[in-house]
Short mmCIF file of C-alpha atoms in Angstrom, two decimals:
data_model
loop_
_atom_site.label_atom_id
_atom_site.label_comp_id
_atom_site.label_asym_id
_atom_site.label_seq_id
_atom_site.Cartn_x
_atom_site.Cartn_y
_atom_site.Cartn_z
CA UNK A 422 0.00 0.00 0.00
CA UNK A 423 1.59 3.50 -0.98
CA UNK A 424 2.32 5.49 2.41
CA UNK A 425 1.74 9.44 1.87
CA UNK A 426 4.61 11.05 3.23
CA UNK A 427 3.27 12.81 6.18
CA UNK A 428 5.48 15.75 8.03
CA UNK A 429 7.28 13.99 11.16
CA UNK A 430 4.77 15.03 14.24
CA UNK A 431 4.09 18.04 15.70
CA UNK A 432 3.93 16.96 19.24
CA UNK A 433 4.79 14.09 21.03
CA UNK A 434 2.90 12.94 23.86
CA UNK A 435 4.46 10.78 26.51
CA UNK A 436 2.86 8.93 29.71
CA UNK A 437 4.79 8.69 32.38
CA UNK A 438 1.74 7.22 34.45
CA UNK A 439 -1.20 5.50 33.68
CA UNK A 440 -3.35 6.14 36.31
CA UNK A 441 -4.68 9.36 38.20
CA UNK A 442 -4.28 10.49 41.82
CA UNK A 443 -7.95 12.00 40.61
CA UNK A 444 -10.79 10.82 39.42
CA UNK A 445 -12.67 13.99 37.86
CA UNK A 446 -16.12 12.87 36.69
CA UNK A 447 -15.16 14.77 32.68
CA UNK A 448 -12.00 12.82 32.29
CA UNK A 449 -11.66 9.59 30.31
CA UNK A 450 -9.51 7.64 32.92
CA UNK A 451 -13.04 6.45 33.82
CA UNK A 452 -12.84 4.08 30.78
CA UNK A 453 -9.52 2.62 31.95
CA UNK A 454 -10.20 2.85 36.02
CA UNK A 455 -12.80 1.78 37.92
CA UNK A 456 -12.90 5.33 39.80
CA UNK A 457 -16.23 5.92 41.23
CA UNK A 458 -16.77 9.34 38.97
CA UNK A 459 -19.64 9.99 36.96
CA UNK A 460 -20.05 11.28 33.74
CA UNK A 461 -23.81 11.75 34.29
CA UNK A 462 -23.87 13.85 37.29
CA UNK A 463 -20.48 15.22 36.91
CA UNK A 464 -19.50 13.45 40.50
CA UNK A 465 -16.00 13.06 40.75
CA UNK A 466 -14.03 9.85 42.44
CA UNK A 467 -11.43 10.19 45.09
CA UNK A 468 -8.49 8.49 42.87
CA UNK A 469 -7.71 6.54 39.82
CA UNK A 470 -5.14 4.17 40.84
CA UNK A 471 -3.37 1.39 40.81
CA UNK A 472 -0.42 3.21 38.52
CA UNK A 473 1.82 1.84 36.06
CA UNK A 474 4.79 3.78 35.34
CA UNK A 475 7.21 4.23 32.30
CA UNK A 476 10.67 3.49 32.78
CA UNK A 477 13.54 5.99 32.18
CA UNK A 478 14.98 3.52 29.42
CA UNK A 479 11.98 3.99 27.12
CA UNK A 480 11.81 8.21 27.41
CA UNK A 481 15.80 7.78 26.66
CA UNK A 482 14.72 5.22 23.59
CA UNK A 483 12.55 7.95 22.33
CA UNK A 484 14.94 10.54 22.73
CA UNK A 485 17.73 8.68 20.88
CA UNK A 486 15.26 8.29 18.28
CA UNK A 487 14.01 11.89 17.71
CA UNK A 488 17.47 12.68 17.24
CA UNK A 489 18.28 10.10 14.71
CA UNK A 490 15.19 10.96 12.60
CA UNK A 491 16.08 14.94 13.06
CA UNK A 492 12.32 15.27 14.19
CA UNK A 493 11.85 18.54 16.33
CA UNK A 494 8.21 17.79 18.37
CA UNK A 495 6.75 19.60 21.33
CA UNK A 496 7.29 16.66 24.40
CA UNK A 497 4.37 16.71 26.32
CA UNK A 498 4.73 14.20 29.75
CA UNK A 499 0.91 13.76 30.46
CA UNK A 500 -1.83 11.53 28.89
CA UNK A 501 -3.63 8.65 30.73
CA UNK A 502 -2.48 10.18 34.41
CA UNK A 503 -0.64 12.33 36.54
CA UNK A 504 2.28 11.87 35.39
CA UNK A 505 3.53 13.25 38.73
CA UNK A 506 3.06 10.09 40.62
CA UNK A 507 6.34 8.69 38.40
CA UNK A 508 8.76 8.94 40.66
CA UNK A 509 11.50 9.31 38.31
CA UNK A 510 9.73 12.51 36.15
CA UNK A 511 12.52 14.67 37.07
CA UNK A 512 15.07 11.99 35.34
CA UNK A 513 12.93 11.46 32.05
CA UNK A 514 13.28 15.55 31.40
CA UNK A 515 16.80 15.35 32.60
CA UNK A 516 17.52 12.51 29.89
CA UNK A 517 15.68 14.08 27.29
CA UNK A 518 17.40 17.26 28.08
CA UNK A 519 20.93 15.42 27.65
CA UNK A 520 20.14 14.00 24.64
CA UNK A 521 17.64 16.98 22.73
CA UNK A 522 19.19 20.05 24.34
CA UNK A 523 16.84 22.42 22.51
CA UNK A 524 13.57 20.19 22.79
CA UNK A 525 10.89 21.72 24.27
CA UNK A 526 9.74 19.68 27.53
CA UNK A 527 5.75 20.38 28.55
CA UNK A 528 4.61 18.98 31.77
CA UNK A 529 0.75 18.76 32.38
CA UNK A 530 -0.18 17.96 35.86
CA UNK A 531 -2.91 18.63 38.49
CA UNK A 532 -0.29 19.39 40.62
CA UNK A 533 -1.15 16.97 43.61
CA UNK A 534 2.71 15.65 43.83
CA UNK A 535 3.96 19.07 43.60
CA UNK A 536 3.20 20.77 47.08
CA UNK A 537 6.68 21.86 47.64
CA UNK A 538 8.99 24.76 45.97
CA UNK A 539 11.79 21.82 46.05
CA UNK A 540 9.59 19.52 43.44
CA UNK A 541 8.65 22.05 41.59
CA UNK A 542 12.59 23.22 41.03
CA UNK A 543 13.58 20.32 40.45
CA UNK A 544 11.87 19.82 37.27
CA UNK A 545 13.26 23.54 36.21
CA UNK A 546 16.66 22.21 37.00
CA UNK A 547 16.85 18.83 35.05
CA UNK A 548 15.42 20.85 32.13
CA UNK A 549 11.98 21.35 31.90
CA UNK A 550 10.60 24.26 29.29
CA UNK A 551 6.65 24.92 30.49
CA UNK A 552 4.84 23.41 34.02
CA UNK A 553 0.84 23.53 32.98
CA UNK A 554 -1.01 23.46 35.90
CA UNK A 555 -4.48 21.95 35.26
CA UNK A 556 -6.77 23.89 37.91
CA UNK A 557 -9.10 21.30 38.96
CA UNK A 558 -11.54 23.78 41.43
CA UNK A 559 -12.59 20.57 43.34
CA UNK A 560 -9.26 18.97 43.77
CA UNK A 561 -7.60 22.22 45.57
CA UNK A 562 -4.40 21.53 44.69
CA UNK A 563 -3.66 24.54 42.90
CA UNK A 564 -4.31 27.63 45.91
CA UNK A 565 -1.96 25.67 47.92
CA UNK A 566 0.79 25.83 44.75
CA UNK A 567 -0.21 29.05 44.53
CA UNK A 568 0.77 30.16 48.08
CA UNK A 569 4.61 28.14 47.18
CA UNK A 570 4.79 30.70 44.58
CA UNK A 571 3.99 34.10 46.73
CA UNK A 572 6.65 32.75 49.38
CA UNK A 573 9.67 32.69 46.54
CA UNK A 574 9.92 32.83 42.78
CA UNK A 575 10.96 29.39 40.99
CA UNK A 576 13.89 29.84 39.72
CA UNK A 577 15.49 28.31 36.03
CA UNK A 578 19.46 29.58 33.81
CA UNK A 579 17.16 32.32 32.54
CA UNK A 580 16.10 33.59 35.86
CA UNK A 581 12.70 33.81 37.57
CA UNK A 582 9.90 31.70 36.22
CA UNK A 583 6.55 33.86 35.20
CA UNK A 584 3.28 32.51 36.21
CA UNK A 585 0.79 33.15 33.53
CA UNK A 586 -3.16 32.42 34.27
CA UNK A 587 -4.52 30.74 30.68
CA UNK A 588 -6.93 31.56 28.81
CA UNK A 589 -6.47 35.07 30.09
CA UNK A 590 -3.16 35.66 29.90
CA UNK A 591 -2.18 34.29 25.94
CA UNK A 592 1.63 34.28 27.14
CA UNK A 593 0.34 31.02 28.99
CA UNK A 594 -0.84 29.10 25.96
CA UNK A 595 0.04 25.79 26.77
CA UNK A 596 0.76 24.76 23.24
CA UNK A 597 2.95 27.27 21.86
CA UNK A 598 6.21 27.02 22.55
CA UNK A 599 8.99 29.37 24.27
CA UNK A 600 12.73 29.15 25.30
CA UNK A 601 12.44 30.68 28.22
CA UNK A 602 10.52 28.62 31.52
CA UNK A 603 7.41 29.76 32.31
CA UNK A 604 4.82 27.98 34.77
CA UNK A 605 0.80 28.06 33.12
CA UNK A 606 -2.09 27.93 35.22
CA UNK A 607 -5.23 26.41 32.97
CA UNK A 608 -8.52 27.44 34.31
CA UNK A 609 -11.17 24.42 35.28
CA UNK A 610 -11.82 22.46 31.60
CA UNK A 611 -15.02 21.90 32.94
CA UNK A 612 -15.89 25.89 33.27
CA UNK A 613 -13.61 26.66 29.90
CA UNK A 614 -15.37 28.17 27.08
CA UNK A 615 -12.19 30.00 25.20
CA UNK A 616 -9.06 28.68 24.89
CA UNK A 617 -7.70 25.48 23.23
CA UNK A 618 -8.54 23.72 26.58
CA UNK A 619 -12.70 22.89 26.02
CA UNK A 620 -14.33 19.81 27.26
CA UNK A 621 -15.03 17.27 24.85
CA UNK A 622 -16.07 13.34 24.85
CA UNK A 623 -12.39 12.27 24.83
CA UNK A 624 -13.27 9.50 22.17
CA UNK A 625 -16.35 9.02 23.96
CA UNK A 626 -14.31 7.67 26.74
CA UNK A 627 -15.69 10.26 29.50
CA UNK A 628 -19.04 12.07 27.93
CA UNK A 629 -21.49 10.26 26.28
CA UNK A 630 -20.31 9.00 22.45
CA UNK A 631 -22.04 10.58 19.47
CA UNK A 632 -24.68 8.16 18.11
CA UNK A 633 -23.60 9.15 14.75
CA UNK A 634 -19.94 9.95 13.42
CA UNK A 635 -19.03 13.18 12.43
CA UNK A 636 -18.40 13.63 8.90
CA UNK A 637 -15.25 15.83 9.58
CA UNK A 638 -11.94 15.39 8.98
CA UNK A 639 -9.30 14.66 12.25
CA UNK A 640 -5.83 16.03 12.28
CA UNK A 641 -4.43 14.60 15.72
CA UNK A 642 -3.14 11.10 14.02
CA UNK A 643 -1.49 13.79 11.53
CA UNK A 644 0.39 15.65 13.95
CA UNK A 645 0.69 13.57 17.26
CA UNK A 646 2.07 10.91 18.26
CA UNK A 647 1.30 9.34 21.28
CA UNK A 648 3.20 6.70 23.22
CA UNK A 649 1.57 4.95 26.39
CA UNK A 650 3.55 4.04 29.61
CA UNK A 651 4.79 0.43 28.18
CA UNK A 652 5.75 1.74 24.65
CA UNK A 653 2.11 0.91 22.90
CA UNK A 654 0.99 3.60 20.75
CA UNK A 655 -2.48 3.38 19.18
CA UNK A 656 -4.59 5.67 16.92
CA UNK A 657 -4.38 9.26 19.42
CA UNK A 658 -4.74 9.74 22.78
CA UNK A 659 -8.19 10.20 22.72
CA UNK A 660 -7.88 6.06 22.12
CA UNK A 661 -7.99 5.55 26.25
CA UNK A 662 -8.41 1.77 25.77
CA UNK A 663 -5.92 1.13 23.14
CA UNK A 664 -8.85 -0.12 20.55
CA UNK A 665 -6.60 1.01 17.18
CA UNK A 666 -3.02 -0.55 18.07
CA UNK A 667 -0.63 0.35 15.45
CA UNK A 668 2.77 -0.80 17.66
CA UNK A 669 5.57 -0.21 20.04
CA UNK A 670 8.07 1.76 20.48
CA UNK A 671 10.99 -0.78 22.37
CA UNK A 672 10.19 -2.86 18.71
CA UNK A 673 10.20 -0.70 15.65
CA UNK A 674 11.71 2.84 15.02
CA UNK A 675 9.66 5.93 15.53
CA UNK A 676 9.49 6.20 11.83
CA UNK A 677 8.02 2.83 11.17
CA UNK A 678 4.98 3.55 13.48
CA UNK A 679 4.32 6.93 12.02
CA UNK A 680 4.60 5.96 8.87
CA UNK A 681 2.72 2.19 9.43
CA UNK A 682 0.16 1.17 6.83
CA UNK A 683 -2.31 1.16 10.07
CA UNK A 684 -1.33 4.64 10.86
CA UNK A 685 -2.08 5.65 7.11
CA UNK A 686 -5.15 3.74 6.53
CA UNK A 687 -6.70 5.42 8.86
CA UNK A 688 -5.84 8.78 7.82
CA UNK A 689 -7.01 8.15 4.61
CA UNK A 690 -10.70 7.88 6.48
CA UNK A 691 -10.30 10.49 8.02
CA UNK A 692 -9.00 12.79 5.44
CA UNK A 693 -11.79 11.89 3.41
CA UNK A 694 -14.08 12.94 6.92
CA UNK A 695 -15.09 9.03 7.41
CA UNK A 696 -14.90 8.36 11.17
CA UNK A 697 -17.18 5.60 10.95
CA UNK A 698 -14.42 3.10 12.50
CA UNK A 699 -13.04 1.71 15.71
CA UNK A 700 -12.07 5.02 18.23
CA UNK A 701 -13.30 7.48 15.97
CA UNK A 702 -16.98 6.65 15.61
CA UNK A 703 -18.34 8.16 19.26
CA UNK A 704 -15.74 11.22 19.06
CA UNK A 705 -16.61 14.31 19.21
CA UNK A 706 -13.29 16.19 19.36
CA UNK A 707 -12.55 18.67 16.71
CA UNK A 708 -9.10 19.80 15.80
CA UNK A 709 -7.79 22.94 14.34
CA UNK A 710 -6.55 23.71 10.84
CA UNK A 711 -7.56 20.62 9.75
CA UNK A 712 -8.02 21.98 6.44
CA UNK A 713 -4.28 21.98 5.76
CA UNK A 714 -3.77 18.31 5.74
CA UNK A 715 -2.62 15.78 5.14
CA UNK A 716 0.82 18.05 4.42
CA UNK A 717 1.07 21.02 6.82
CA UNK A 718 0.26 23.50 3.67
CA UNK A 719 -2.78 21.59 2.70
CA UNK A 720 -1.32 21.26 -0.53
CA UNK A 721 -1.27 17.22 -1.02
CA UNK A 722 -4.07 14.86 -1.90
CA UNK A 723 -4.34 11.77 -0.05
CA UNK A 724 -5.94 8.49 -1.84
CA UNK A 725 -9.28 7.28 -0.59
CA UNK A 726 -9.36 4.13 1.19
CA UNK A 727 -9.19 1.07 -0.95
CA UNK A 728 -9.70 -2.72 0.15
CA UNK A 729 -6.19 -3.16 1.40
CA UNK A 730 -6.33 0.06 3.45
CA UNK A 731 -9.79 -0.99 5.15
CA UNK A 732 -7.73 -4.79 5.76
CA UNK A 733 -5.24 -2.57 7.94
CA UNK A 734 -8.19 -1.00 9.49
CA UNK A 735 -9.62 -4.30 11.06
CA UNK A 736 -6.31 -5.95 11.72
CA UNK A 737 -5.75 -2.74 13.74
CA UNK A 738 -9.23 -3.02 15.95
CA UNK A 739 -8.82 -6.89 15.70
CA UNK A 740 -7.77 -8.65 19.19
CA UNK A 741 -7.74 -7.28 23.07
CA UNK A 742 -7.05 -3.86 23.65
CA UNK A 743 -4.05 -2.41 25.22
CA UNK A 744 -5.65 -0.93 28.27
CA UNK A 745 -8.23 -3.61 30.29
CA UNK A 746 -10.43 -1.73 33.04
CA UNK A 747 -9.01 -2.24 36.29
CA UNK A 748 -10.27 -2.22 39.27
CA UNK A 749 -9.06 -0.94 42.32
CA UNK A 750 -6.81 -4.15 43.45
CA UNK A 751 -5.45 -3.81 39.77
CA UNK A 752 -7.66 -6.91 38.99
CA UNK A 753 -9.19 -6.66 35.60
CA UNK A 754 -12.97 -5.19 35.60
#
């Protein structure tokens, strides 16, 4: 099958935990974790545990491997937890800082394992770029980082770190990137209406699924790629389960995933705005510029999908998923 020759991503999104020390009733982890929020009545849980955690070796795999393909992505340590909890975060930026010395390094956390000025420098010091602070208003995490900042600034090689209150402030756009450190404070999702952060269905993972597909096109499996705590990477990270697996990062190059005939059959769908398949079907999510795909210019033409293509398609949704539900022993749901 003939591969279009996408642009290498534009961001890179890296788990360093599966699992939440939250369990916010708007938040997919409630496909994944048996949590006790609820979607319905917008209840939250107490917690999302048990956690898995990446290891150190497979952030400094995907480091060596950015570097050998020349790819430049925004690194974004978040995804399917609080990626806090890891308690070797500090060492993943540090590595990737080593090896990508102009990379820019994103955490997103709810802050809840960052309640001192000491863990919060330390992630300045092994390298990080931007610390987005999600401001849950129920979890009250963020007033009490707020009161580490008014006691001493944070400090990085370019001097104090600005706080920046998003969507207010645009300086704190979480996804534009900066040399200099700065620390982002992202208003409640749930109370959002401006700003990229919005709430959506997450796949249909958190609020209900759309009984019938969008006939829109999706540019997230153009310009993200998104690898899961043991390596797995399916479709986007809107896939909470793992239902599209394309394949894993300790196995095949970074360039042989994003350019897999899984990974292009179903961007042919969904350049052609067919997301009548697997993830896609109950998703609500709408991206930006999507009209300039499947080349960042808009200016190529992808094929429409063709009986091979659609073959990739169901080998891809074909089998167990990568993520079972677990419960709260870590037995399966």
């Amino acid at each position: 099958m003939e591969i279009f020759p996408v642009d290498p991503p534009f961001a890179l999104q890296v788990e360093p935990t599966e699992g939440c020390s939250l369990a916010c009733a708007f938040c997919g982890i409630a496909s994944i974790r048996e949590n006790g929020a609820c979607a319905e009545t917008m209840e939250h849980g107490k917690n999302s545990a048990p956690y898995r955690f990446m290891e150190v070796d497979t952030v400094k795999r995907l480091a060596k491997e950015v570097k050998r393909l020349k790819w430049n992505p925004r690194w974004e340590f978040a995804m399917h937890g609080e990626p806090t909890m890891n308690p070797h975060l500090h060492e993943m930026i540090a590595v990737t800082r080593r090896i990508l010395p102009k990379a820019h390094l994103q955490v997103t956390t709810n802050g809840s394992a960052l309640m001192t000025n000491e863990k919060i420098q330390a992630l300045f010091d092994a390298g990080l770029n931007l610390l987005a602070l999600d401001d849950y208003k129920h979890a009250k995490f963020i007033p009490r980082i707020r009161t580490i900042f008014q006691e001493g600034p944070i400090t990085s090689k370019h001097g104090d770190v600005p706080v920046y209150e998003y969507p207010e402030q645009k300086e704190g756009n979480p996804h534009k990137r900066q040399v200099k450190p700065r620390i982002s404070i992202i208003h409640d999702i749930s109370e959002n209406d401006s700003g990229n952060h919005q709430l959506t269905n997450q796949g249909g993972n958190s609020l209900a699924a759309l009984k019938e597909p969008l006939k829109r096109r999706c540019a997230k499996p153009f310009r993200e790629f998104s690898v899961r705590w043991d390596g797995n990477v399916a479709l986007c990270c809107d896939d909470w389960k793992g239902e599209y697996k394309i394949g894993n990062v300790l196995e095949l190059g970074l360039d042989e995933i994003w350019m897999h005939p899984r990974f292009e059959a179903a961007r042919r769908r969904l350049y052609h705005r067919d997301r009548n398949f697997g993830p896609c079907t109950g998703c609500n999510v709408l991206t930006k510029r999507d009209g300039l795909l499947p080349d960042k210019l808009g200016k190529g033409n992808m094929r429409k999908p063709t009986e091979v293509s659609e073959k990739h398609i169901q080998r891809a949704l074909r089998g167990r998923v990568f993520t079972i539900k677990l419960l709260k022993n870590g037995e399966p749901a």
